Amino acid sequence: MRLLTLLFLLLPCYGAAEQLKLDGFATIGLTVTDSDTAGIRQHISQPHATYKDEFGFTNSSLGAQVEWQASKNTQFVGQALFKDNEEQNLDNIIQMAFLRHSFNGNWQLRVGRTGLDLFMMTEHRDIGYTYTYNHPPTEFYAIVPHQNLDGIDVKYTRRLTQGLISGKFFAGKSTAPIVSDEGFFWDVELKSLYGLVVEWQSYDWTFRANYTATQSGNENDQQKQLQAALTLVPDQIWPQKSTLLDSLNIIGKRFNYSAIGTRYDNSHWFLQSEASYIDSNSQVLKALTAGYISVGLYYDNHTLMATLAQAKSNNRTPQRPLVSTPELDLLYNTLIRHTNFYLVDQNTFSLTLRSEINHSLAVKVQLEHTAIDSLPSAFYLHRNLQSGDFDNSFNTLGISLNWVF
């Protein structure tokens, strides 16, 4: 946050600025579902969810973006966003705050808080007006809580006969919260984070590839308590004890993220698709694959789109201790909530209708059907956890009004 504070202190010096531009954006989103046990939310950082017979407005947000052209080649960009957060503080509200310097037509440098460039819609995922989806596909966009990078990125762009090619390298750190059932909260720190993005654009097509590597920088109090409790259990009673202890020791564990994406748009039809693979040397997250494909049609001021999204991991539920006691059963049930957090296996099919009311206002209606083979799931909040009776199939309706001003 010290770097962000310094960048904001520079902003009042705009007396010599050539241009200062301020824009706003907002979304009013309504969600209803027929799921009684899986609470619908759009991101694993959201602390509130919508259940059956409820009207949810957690997909609503209000934001502002400022751009200050300090000189011909240097620009400051800041973005603030109010949305559904566990804690409303400056660190969560500030989505972007960086200085951008263009050395020439090819090279560009950014320093400060930028978007963590994992996705095709990284730079504008919070500005609902800019895309067709009522919300970005849950199975692909919701699993990673981190949206920002505090650090630096360097981008090289070159125009070729066949199109425009660019490469970006970024490095820094990132912090974002994970919120789960029974009041679980963890402000997850990623350190030694670096990545590379290559993108090619030509006429109607865009292709991109991403590789990102990082390490976990902290752990939460619940992990420490579980480690202490598990240490007291004899190895003879719980043969998997050493493996479980390793899964709880998250600090310094490596995580790798790889993704490819493509988009085709000829002003009549469009196609957009992304696929990712996440792996690590931690037992908590192993070989998670995710992806989606969307096909849409433009007609007049409307867009009709169909999307299929899927996420699946190969995590395995650890074996129980050889002895059953109330204390061991409680410890086991608490442990598997940690080790199974990323045990996901689900798909969603959705239909979306977007209508543009004018050049700055759009309404979207999206109907989704979700089928799940593994619950509870990291994507949702849950009630009636102890009963073990979950909705493995449910429908969700989202309606939103999106505008820029």
Tab-separated table of N, CA and C in Angstrom, residues 97-247:
chain	number	residue	atom	x	y	z
A	97	ALA	N	-4.093	1.559	-9.626
A	97	ALA	CA	-3.425	2.834	-9.338
A	97	ALA	C	-1.997	2.717	-9.850
A	98	PHE	N	-1.774	3.146	-11.086
A	98	PHE	CA	-0.453	2.943	-11.670
A	98	PHE	C	-0.052	4.115	-12.553
A	99	LEU	N	1.255	4.255	-12.713
A	99	LEU	CA	1.833	5.184	-13.679
A	99	LEU	C	2.222	4.393	-14.919
A	100	ARG	N	1.853	4.910	-16.079
A	100	ARG	CA	2.161	4.258	-17.345
A	100	ARG	C	3.037	5.191	-18.177
A	101	HIS	N	4.145	4.653	-18.646
A	101	HIS	CA	5.059	5.449	-19.473
A	101	HIS	C	5.321	4.717	-20.783
A	102	SER	N	5.105	5.421	-21.887
A	102	SER	CA	5.368	4.863	-23.217
A	102	SER	C	6.693	5.431	-23.720
A	103	PHE	N	7.671	4.570	-23.873
A	103	PHE	CA	8.984	5.014	-24.335
A	103	PHE	C	8.950	5.368	-25.818
A	104	ASN	N	8.170	4.569	-26.565
A	104	ASN	CA	7.972	4.812	-27.997
A	104	ASN	C	6.728	4.035	-28.411
A	105	GLY	N	6.552	3.836	-29.681
A	105	GLY	CA	5.366	3.120	-30.138
A	105	GLY	C	5.375	1.646	-29.825
A	106	ASN	N	6.518	1.114	-29.372
A	106	ASN	CA	6.635	-0.314	-29.110
A	106	ASN	C	6.671	-0.682	-27.633
A	107	TRP	N	7.364	0.114	-26.827
A	107	TRP	CA	7.609	-0.257	-25.436
A	107	TRP	C	6.765	0.573	-24.464
A	108	GLN	N	6.222	-0.118	-23.451
A	108	GLN	CA	5.392	0.549	-22.438
A	108	GLN	C	5.687	-0.061	-21.068
A	109	LEU	N	5.753	0.800	-20.071
A	109	LEU	CA	6.050	0.383	-18.700
A	109	LEU	C	4.937	0.855	-17.773
A	110	ARG	N	4.489	-0.007	-16.865
A	110	ARG	CA	3.508	0.375	-15.841
A	110	ARG	C	4.055	-0.010	-14.463
A	111	VAL	N	3.867	0.909	-13.503
A	111	VAL	CA	4.338	0.686	-12.136
A	111	VAL	C	3.210	1.047	-11.176
A	112	GLY	N	2.916	0.165	-10.229
A	112	GLY	CA	1.869	0.421	-9.245
A	112	GLY	C	0.938	-0.769	-9.133
A	113	ARG	N	-0.334	-0.508	-8.963
A	113	ARG	CA	-1.345	-1.569	-8.896
A	113	ARG	C	-2.045	-1.674	-10.244
A	114	THR	N	-1.845	-2.780	-10.905
A	114	THR	CA	-2.476	-3.047	-12.201
A	114	THR	C	-3.381	-4.264	-12.073
A	115	GLY	N	-4.127	-4.569	-13.126
A	115	GLY	CA	-4.901	-5.797	-13.134
A	115	GLY	C	-3.977	-6.994	-13.294
A	116	LEU	N	-4.211	-8.049	-12.524
A	116	LEU	CA	-3.434	-9.271	-12.654
A	116	LEU	C	-3.885	-9.967	-13.933
A	117	ASP	N	-3.026	-9.978	-14.939
A	117	ASP	CA	-3.433	-10.306	-16.305
A	117	ASP	C	-3.522	-11.821	-16.526
A	118	LEU	N	-4.528	-12.447	-15.898
A	118	LEU	CA	-4.754	-13.872	-16.063
A	118	LEU	C	-5.810	-14.172	-17.121
A	119	PHE	N	-6.676	-13.208	-17.412
A	119	PHE	CA	-7.863	-13.457	-18.223
A	119	PHE	C	-7.956	-12.472	-19.387
A	120	MET	N	-8.790	-12.821	-20.365
A	120	MET	CA	-9.031	-11.924	-21.488
A	120	MET	C	-9.723	-10.644	-21.036
A	121	MET	N	-10.548	-10.741	-19.998
A	121	MET	CA	-11.314	-9.575	-19.545
A	121	MET	C	-10.733	-8.962	-18.274
A	122	THR	N	-9.439	-9.169	-18.026
A	122	THR	CA	-8.813	-8.665	-16.802
A	122	THR	C	-9.036	-7.174	-16.607
A	123	GLU	N	-8.772	-6.386	-17.641
A	123	GLU	CA	-8.758	-4.935	-17.493
A	123	GLU	C	-10.148	-4.335	-17.318
A	124	HIS	N	-11.201	-5.061	-17.681
A	124	HIS	CA	-12.543	-4.458	-17.613
A	124	HIS	C	-13.596	-5.402	-17.023
A	125	ARG	N	-13.181	-6.424	-16.273
A	125	ARG	CA	-14.138	-7.407	-15.763
A	125	ARG	C	-15.131	-6.798	-14.779
A	126	ASP	N	-14.774	-5.668	-14.140
A	126	ASP	CA	-15.686	-5.027	-13.188
A	126	ASP	C	-16.585	-3.989	-13.846
A	127	ILE	N	-16.384	-3.738	-15.136
A	127	ILE	CA	-17.212	-2.761	-15.851
A	127	ILE	C	-18.209	-3.548	-16.695
A	128	GLY	N	-19.367	-3.829	-16.121
A	128	GLY	CA	-20.334	-4.722	-16.746
A	128	GLY	C	-20.791	-4.291	-18.119
A	129	TYR	N	-20.805	-3.006	-18.390
A	129	TYR	CA	-21.274	-2.516	-19.685
A	129	TYR	C	-20.399	-3.000	-20.833
A	130	THR	N	-19.139	-3.348	-20.568
A	130	THR	CA	-18.176	-3.621	-21.636
A	130	THR	C	-18.256	-5.035	-22.190
A	131	TYR	N	-19.067	-5.914	-21.613
A	131	TYR	CA	-19.152	-7.284	-22.115
A	131	TYR	C	-20.589	-7.773	-22.098
A	132	THR	N	-20.829	-8.893	-22.771
A	132	THR	CA	-22.184	-9.419	-22.929
A	132	THR	C	-22.668	-10.169	-21.700
A	133	TYR	N	-21.796	-10.915	-21.045
A	133	TYR	CA	-22.174	-11.736	-19.883
A	133	TYR	C	-22.832	-10.899	-18.790
A	134	ASN	N	-23.791	-11.506	-18.107
A	134	ASN	CA	-24.321	-10.856	-16.910
A	134	ASN	C	-23.237	-10.783	-15.837
A	135	HIS	N	-22.415	-11.819	-15.783
A	135	HIS	CA	-21.199	-11.826	-14.979
A	135	HIS	C	-20.222	-12.768	-15.677
A	136	PRO	N	-18.909	-12.571	-15.559
A	136	PRO	CA	-17.956	-13.476	-16.203
A	136	PRO	C	-18.201	-14.916	-15.766
A	137	PRO	N	-17.963	-15.902	-16.640
A	137	PRO	CA	-18.270	-17.300	-16.308
A	137	PRO	C	-17.673	-17.739	-14.977
A	138	THR	N	-18.533	-18.210	-14.086
A	138	THR	CA	-18.128	-18.553	-12.722
A	138	THR	C	-17.024	-19.593	-12.695
A	139	GLU	N	-17.178	-20.666	-13.466
A	139	GLU	CA	-16.221	-21.768	-13.417
A	139	GLU	C	-14.809	-21.337	-13.795
A	140	PHE	N	-14.687	-20.280	-14.575
A	140	PHE	CA	-13.367	-19.825	-15.015
A	140	PHE	C	-12.868	-18.616	-14.232
A	141	TYR	N	-13.725	-17.638	-14.012
A	141	TYR	CA	-13.291	-16.372	-13.420
A	141	TYR	C	-13.395	-16.325	-11.898
A	142	ALA	N	-14.191	-17.193	-11.289
A	142	ALA	CA	-14.453	-17.064	-9.853
A	142	ALA	C	-13.444	-17.799	-8.988
A	143	ILE	N	-12.678	-18.723	-9.561
A	143	ILE	CA	-11.848	-19.598	-8.736
A	143	ILE	C	-10.613	-18.899	-8.193
A	144	VAL	N	-10.102	-17.878	-8.899
A	144	VAL	CA	-8.918	-17.141	-8.447
A	144	VAL	C	-9.382	-15.825	-7.816
A	145	PRO	N	-9.159	-15.628	-6.522
A	145	PRO	CA	-9.652	-14.398	-5.890
A	145	PRO	C	-8.854	-13.153	-6.262
A	146	HIS	N	-7.626	-13.322	-6.723
A	146	HIS	CA	-6.737	-12.186	-6.948
A	146	HIS	C	-7.045	-11.500	-8.281
A	147	GLN	N	-7.294	-10.209	-8.227
A	147	GLN	CA	-7.559	-9.405	-9.416
A	147	GLN	C	-6.471	-8.376	-9.687
A	148	ASN	N	-5.610	-8.105	-8.697
A	148	ASN	CA	-4.646	-7.016	-8.816
A	148	ASN	C	-3.222	-7.515	-8.636
A	149	LEU	N	-2.312	-6.737	-9.171
A	149	LEU	CA	-0.885	-6.976	-8.990
A	149	LEU	C	-0.242	-5.687	-8.513
A	150	ASP	N	0.438	-5.741	-7.395
A	150	ASP	CA	1.226	-4.609	-6.917
A	150	ASP	C	2.661	-4.840	-7.361
A	151	GLY	N	3.065	-4.127	-8.403
A	151	GLY	CA	4.395	-4.372	-8.945
A	151	GLY	C	4.637	-3.625	-10.225
A	152	ILE	N	5.095	-4.324	-11.241
A	152	ILE	CA	5.535	-3.691	-12.477
A	152	ILE	C	5.211	-4.605	-13.653
A	153	ASP	N	4.918	-4.025	-14.798
A	153	ASP	CA	4.829	-4.817	-16.020
A	153	ASP	C	5.445	-4.035	-17.183
A	154	VAL	N	5.992	-4.782	-18.121
A	154	VAL	CA	6.623	-4.222	-19.315
A	154	VAL	C	5.987	-4.887	-20.524
A	155	LYS	N	5.542	-4.075	-21.488
A	155	LYS	CA	4.853	-4.608	-22.664
A	155	LYS	C	5.538	-4.138	-23.938
A	156	TYR	N	5.713	-5.085	-24.848
A	156	TYR	CA	6.280	-4.779	-26.159
A	156	TYR	C	5.227	-5.100	-27.219
A	157	THR	N	4.970	-4.160	-28.114
A	157	THR	CA	3.974	-4.326	-29.171
A	157	THR	C	4.620	-4.053	-30.517
A	158	ARG	N	4.305	-4.905	-31.487
A	158	ARG	CA	4.872	-4.725	-32.820
A	158	ARG	C	3.802	-5.010	-33.868
A	159	ARG	N	3.689	-4.143	-34.828
A	159	ARG	CA	2.729	-4.325	-35.913
A	159	ARG	C	3.381	-5.100	-37.045
A	160	LEU	N	2.706	-6.190	-37.447
A	160	LEU	CA	3.162	-7.023	-38.543
A	160	LEU	C	2.169	-6.941	-39.691
A	161	THR	N	2.562	-7.463	-40.823
A	161	THR	CA	1.650	-7.474	-41.969
A	161	THR	C	0.381	-8.256	-41.644
A	162	GLN	N	0.525	-9.326	-40.870
A	162	GLN	CA	-0.613	-10.191	-40.550
A	162	GLN	C	-1.414	-9.712	-39.347
A	163	GLY	N	-0.953	-8.679	-38.639
A	163	GLY	CA	-1.687	-8.223	-37.475
A	163	GLY	C	-0.783	-7.568	-36.453
A	164	LEU	N	-1.251	-7.556	-35.221
A	164	LEU	CA	-0.540	-6.899	-34.115
A	164	LEU	C	-0.164	-7.955	-33.087
A	165	ILE	N	1.119	-8.030	-32.735
A	165	ILE	CA	1.576	-8.997	-31.738
A	165	ILE	C	2.163	-8.244	-30.555
A	166	SER	N	1.914	-8.763	-29.343
A	166	SER	CA	2.434	-8.116	-28.141
A	166	SER	C	2.857	-9.167	-27.133
A	167	GLY	N	3.812	-8.778	-26.307
A	167	GLY	CA	4.259	-9.624	-25.215
A	167	GLY	C	4.385	-8.786	-23.957
A	168	LYS	N	3.914	-9.321	-22.841
A	168	LYS	CA	3.974	-8.587	-21.583
A	168	LYS	C	4.598	-9.462	-20.503
A	169	PHE	N	5.525	-8.887	-19.749
A	169	PHE	CA	6.081	-9.543	-18.571
A	169	PHE	C	5.672	-8.746	-17.352
A	170	PHE	N	5.201	-9.433	-16.302
A	170	PHE	CA	4.825	-8.737	-15.078
A	170	PHE	C	5.398	-9.453	-13.863
A	171	ALA	N	5.617	-8.692	-12.788
A	171	ALA	CA	6.173	-9.248	-11.553
A	171	ALA	C	5.703	-8.400	-10.382
A	172	GLY	N	5.524	-9.044	-9.233
A	172	GLY	CA	5.103	-8.320	-8.042
A	172	GLY	C	4.503	-9.252	-7.013
A	173	LYS	N	3.473	-8.760	-6.323
A	173	LYS	CA	2.773	-9.555	-5.315
A	173	LYS	C	1.305	-9.197	-5.353
A	174	SER	N	0.490	-10.011	-4.685
A	174	SER	CA	-0.945	-9.761	-4.695
A	174	SER	C	-1.568	-10.320	-3.425
A	175	THR	N	-2.595	-9.642	-2.951
A	175	THR	CA	-3.344	-10.086	-1.771
A	175	THR	C	-4.825	-9.987	-2.062
A	176	ALA	N	-5.569	-11.034	-1.702
A	176	ALA	CA	-7.014	-11.049	-1.920
A	176	ALA	C	-7.657	-12.001	-0.916
A	177	PRO	N	-8.894	-11.715	-0.514
A	177	PRO	CA	-9.544	-12.567	0.486
A	177	PRO	C	-10.266	-13.759	-0.127
A	178	ILE	N	-10.284	-14.860	0.620
A	178	ILE	CA	-11.156	-15.991	0.350
A	178	ILE	C	-12.153	-16.083	1.494
A	179	VAL	N	-13.430	-16.147	1.147
A	179	VAL	CA	-14.493	-16.254	2.144
A	179	VAL	C	-15.207	-17.575	1.912
A	180	SER	N	-15.413	-18.333	2.989
A	180	SER	CA	-16.084	-19.619	2.850
A	180	SER	C	-17.075	-19.806	3.996
A	181	ASP	N	-17.543	-21.029	4.146
A	181	ASP	CA	-18.612	-21.330	5.100
A	181	ASP	C	-18.160	-21.166	6.549
A	182	GLU	N	-19.155	-20.968	7.399
A	182	GLU	CA	-18.967	-20.875	8.851
A	182	GLU	C	-17.970	-19.781	9.232
A	183	GLY	N	-18.043	-18.650	8.522
A	183	GLY	CA	-17.247	-17.481	8.868
A	183	GLY	C	-15.782	-17.572	8.503
A	184	PHE	N	-15.402	-18.509	7.630
A	184	PHE	CA	-14.000	-18.646	7.254
A	184	PHE	C	-13.563	-17.446	6.413
A	185	PHE	N	-12.434	-16.854	6.795
A	185	PHE	CA	-11.887	-15.699	6.073
A	185	PHE	C	-10.370	-15.802	6.070
A	186	TRP	N	-9.788	-15.630	4.873
A	186	TRP	CA	-8.334	-15.697	4.743
A	186	TRP	C	-7.897	-14.677	3.713
A	187	ASP	N	-7.091	-13.727	4.133
A	187	ASP	CA	-6.527	-12.740	3.219
A	187	ASP	C	-5.275	-13.361	2.611
A	188	VAL	N	-5.421	-13.951	1.427
A	188	VAL	CA	-4.375	-14.782	0.833
A	188	VAL	C	-3.309	-13.909	0.171
A	189	GLU	N	-2.066	-14.120	0.580
A	189	GLU	CA	-0.951	-13.362	0.017
A	189	GLU	C	-0.182	-14.229	-0.972
A	190	LEU	N	0.021	-13.709	-2.188
A	190	LEU	CA	0.867	-14.349	-3.178
A	190	LEU	C	2.136	-13.525	-3.323
A	191	LYS	N	3.283	-14.175	-3.146
A	191	LYS	CA	4.564	-13.476	-3.266
A	191	LYS	C	5.345	-14.055	-4.434
A	192	SER	N	6.436	-13.395	-4.783
A	192	SER	CA	7.288	-13.842	-5.902
A	192	SER	C	6.429	-14.199	-7.114
A	193	LEU	N	5.506	-13.309	-7.440
A	193	LEU	CA	4.556	-13.549	-8.520
A	193	LEU	C	5.104	-12.946	-9.811
A	194	TYR	N	5.156	-13.750	-10.854
A	194	TYR	CA	5.591	-13.239	-12.153
A	194	TYR	C	4.863	-13.995	-13.260
A	195	GLY	N	4.770	-13.369	-14.423
A	195	GLY	CA	4.043	-14.020	-15.502
A	195	GLY	C	4.373	-13.411	-16.849
A	196	LEU	N	3.935	-14.109	-17.888
A	196	LEU	CA	4.170	-13.687	-19.266
A	196	LEU	C	2.884	-13.885	-20.057
A	197	VAL	N	2.514	-12.861	-20.839
A	197	VAL	CA	1.334	-12.920	-21.699
A	197	VAL	C	1.751	-12.593	-23.126
A	198	VAL	N	1.344	-13.425	-24.056
A	198	VAL	CA	1.589	-13.184	-25.479
A	198	VAL	C	0.230	-13.107	-26.174
A	199	GLU	N	0.038	-12.071	-26.981
A	199	GLU	CA	-1.253	-11.869	-27.639
A	199	GLU	C	-1.044	-11.469	-29.098
A	200	TRP	N	-1.917	-11.995	-29.941
A	200	TRP	CA	-1.883	-11.672	-31.376
A	200	TRP	C	-3.279	-11.275	-31.825
A	201	GLN	N	-3.393	-10.131	-32.503
A	201	GLN	CA	-4.670	-9.631	-32.992
A	201	GLN	C	-4.574	-9.423	-34.498
A	202	SER	N	-5.597	-9.912	-35.218
A	202	SER	CA	-5.617	-9.739	-36.664
A	202	SER	C	-7.056	-9.692	-37.150
A	203	TYR	N	-7.470	-8.528	-37.602
A	203	TYR	CA	-8.817	-8.350	-38.131
A	203	TYR	C	-9.860	-8.803	-37.102
A	204	ASP	N	-10.539	-9.928	-37.359
A	204	ASP	CA	-11.619	-10.375	-36.484
A	204	ASP	C	-11.146	-11.277	-35.351
A	205	TRP	N	-9.873	-11.678	-35.331
A	205	TRP	CA	-9.400	-12.687	-34.390
A	205	TRP	C	-8.467	-12.107	-33.334
A	206	THR	N	-8.553	-12.671	-32.128
A	206	THR	CA	-7.589	-12.409	-31.059
A	206	THR	C	-7.194	-13.744	-30.445
A	207	PHE	N	-5.888	-13.965	-30.269
A	207	PHE	CA	-5.377	-15.151	-29.592
A	207	PHE	C	-4.433	-14.697	-28.481
A	208	ARG	N	-4.491	-15.380	-27.347
A	208	ARG	CA	-3.571	-15.040	-26.261
A	208	ARG	C	-3.204	-16.278	-25.453
A	209	ALA	N	-2.002	-16.208	-24.849
A	209	ALA	CA	-1.521	-17.284	-23.989
A	209	ALA	C	-0.879	-16.661	-22.764
A	210	ASN	N	-1.052	-17.308	-21.617
A	210	ASN	CA	-0.575	-16.773	-20.349
A	210	ASN	C	0.103	-17.872	-19.543
A	211	TYR	N	1.209	-17.505	-18.893
A	211	TYR	CA	1.817	-18.385	-17.888
A	211	TYR	C	2.165	-17.533	-16.680
A	212	THR	N	1.728	-17.972	-15.500
A	212	THR	CA	1.965	-17.238	-14.264
A	212	THR	C	2.440	-18.205	-13.193
A	213	ALA	N	3.453	-17.813	-12.439
A	213	ALA	CA	3.969	-18.614	-11.334
A	213	ALA	C	4.022	-17.750	-10.079
A	214	THR	N	3.754	-18.367	-8.928
A	214	THR	CA	3.774	-17.619	-7.682
A	214	THR	C	3.970	-18.576	-6.516
A	215	GLN	N	4.106	-18.007	-5.315
A	215	GLN	CA	4.221	-18.779	-4.080
A	215	GLN	C	3.278	-18.209	-3.040
A	216	SER	N	2.783	-19.090	-2.183
A	216	SER	CA	1.923	-18.647	-1.083
A	216	SER	C	2.772	-17.963	-0.021
A	217	GLY	N	2.295	-16.814	0.444
A	217	GLY	CA	3.093	-16.029	1.387
A	217	GLY	C	2.612	-16.053	2.813
A	218	ASN	N	1.428	-16.620	3.069
A	218	ASN	CA	0.928	-16.616	4.449
A	218	ASN	C	-0.022	-17.784	4.667
A	219	GLU	N	-0.463	-17.947	5.887
A	219	GLU	CA	-1.445	-18.956	6.249
A	219	GLU	C	-2.461	-18.316	7.179
A	220	ASN	N	-3.591	-19.005	7.392
A	220	ASN	CA	-4.617	-18.442	8.272
A	220	ASN	C	-4.598	-19.141	9.623
A	221	ASP	N	-5.316	-18.550	10.569
A	221	ASP	CA	-5.304	-19.069	11.942
A	221	ASP	C	-5.863	-20.477	12.024
A	222	GLN	N	-6.863	-20.783	11.200
A	222	GLN	CA	-7.446	-22.113	11.250
A	222	GLN	C	-6.434	-23.176	10.855
A	223	GLN	N	-5.596	-22.886	9.885
A	223	GLN	CA	-4.558	-23.834	9.498
A	223	GLN	C	-3.592	-24.105	10.648
A	224	LYS	N	-3.217	-23.059	11.356
A	224	LYS	CA	-2.315	-23.230	12.502
A	224	LYS	C	-2.967	-24.096	13.579
A	225	GLN	N	-4.240	-23.859	13.860
A	225	GLN	CA	-4.944	-24.640	14.880
A	225	GLN	C	-5.067	-26.105	14.469
A	226	LEU	N	-5.345	-26.360	13.183
A	226	LEU	CA	-5.461	-27.729	12.710
A	226	LEU	C	-4.115	-28.445	12.758
A	227	GLN	N	-3.047	-27.733	12.428
A	227	GLN	CA	-1.721	-28.334	12.520
A	227	GLN	C	-1.409	-28.746	13.957
A	228	ALA	N	-1.715	-27.859	14.898
A	228	ALA	CA	-1.443	-28.163	16.305
A	228	ALA	C	-2.255	-29.362	16.781
A	229	ALA	N	-3.522	-29.427	16.380
A	229	ALA	CA	-4.374	-30.544	16.805
A	229	ALA	C	-3.944	-31.849	16.156
A	230	LEU	N	-3.567	-31.799	14.874
A	230	LEU	CA	-3.188	-33.015	14.151
A	230	LEU	C	-1.863	-33.576	14.660
A	231	THR	N	-0.968	-32.712	15.104
A	231	THR	CA	0.325	-33.155	15.628
A	231	THR	C	0.158	-34.072	16.833
A	232	LEU	N	-0.911	-33.880	17.595
A	232	LEU	CA	-1.134	-34.659	18.815
A	232	LEU	C	-1.674	-36.057	18.540
A	233	VAL	N	-2.129	-36.312	17.305
A	233	VAL	CA	-2.698	-37.620	16.978
A	233	VAL	C	-1.571	-38.600	16.655
A	234	PRO	N	-1.521	-39.779	17.281
A	234	PRO	CA	-0.463	-40.766	16.989
A	234	PRO	C	-0.521	-41.234	15.538
A	235	ASP	N	0.641	-41.501	14.954
A	235	ASP	CA	0.718	-41.966	13.574
A	235	ASP	C	-0.020	-43.279	13.367
A	236	GLN	N	-0.047	-44.133	14.411
A	236	GLN	CA	-0.708	-45.427	14.273
A	236	GLN	C	-2.223	-45.275	14.097
A	237	ILE	N	-2.771	-44.212	14.644
A	237	ILE	CA	-4.215	-43.977	14.548
A	237	ILE	C	-4.573	-43.333	13.219
A	238	TRP	N	-3.649	-42.502	12.698
A	238	TRP	CA	-3.938	-41.787	11.453
A	238	TRP	C	-2.721	-41.868	10.531
A	239	PRO	N	-2.597	-42.920	9.715
A	239	PRO	CA	-1.423	-43.110	8.867
A	239	PRO	C	-1.184	-41.959	7.887
A	240	GLN	N	-2.243	-41.244	7.493
A	240	GLN	CA	-2.091	-40.134	6.536
A	240	GLN	C	-1.703	-38.818	7.203
A	241	LYS	N	-1.349	-38.889	8.455
A	241	LYS	CA	-1.088	-37.676	9.228
A	241	LYS	C	-0.027	-36.789	8.583
A	242	SER	N	1.098	-37.373	8.128
A	242	SER	CA	2.191	-36.563	7.562
A	242	SER	C	1.752	-35.849	6.286
A	243	THR	N	0.941	-36.531	5.453
A	243	THR	CA	0.443	-35.911	4.218
A	243	THR	C	-0.482	-34.744	4.529
A	244	LEU	N	-1.330	-34.936	5.538
A	244	LEU	CA	-2.258	-33.870	5.928
A	244	LEU	C	-1.517	-32.680	6.516
A	245	LEU	N	-0.497	-32.945	7.312
A	245	LEU	CA	0.295	-31.850	7.869
A	245	LEU	C	0.968	-31.056	6.754
A	246	ASP	N	1.438	-31.759	5.730
A	246	ASP	CA	2.068	-31.073	4.599
A	246	ASP	C	1.068	-30.205	3.860
A	247	SER	N	-0.187	-30.687	3.719
A	247	SER	CA	-1.208	-29.899	3.031
A	247	SER	C	-1.561	-28.640	3.804
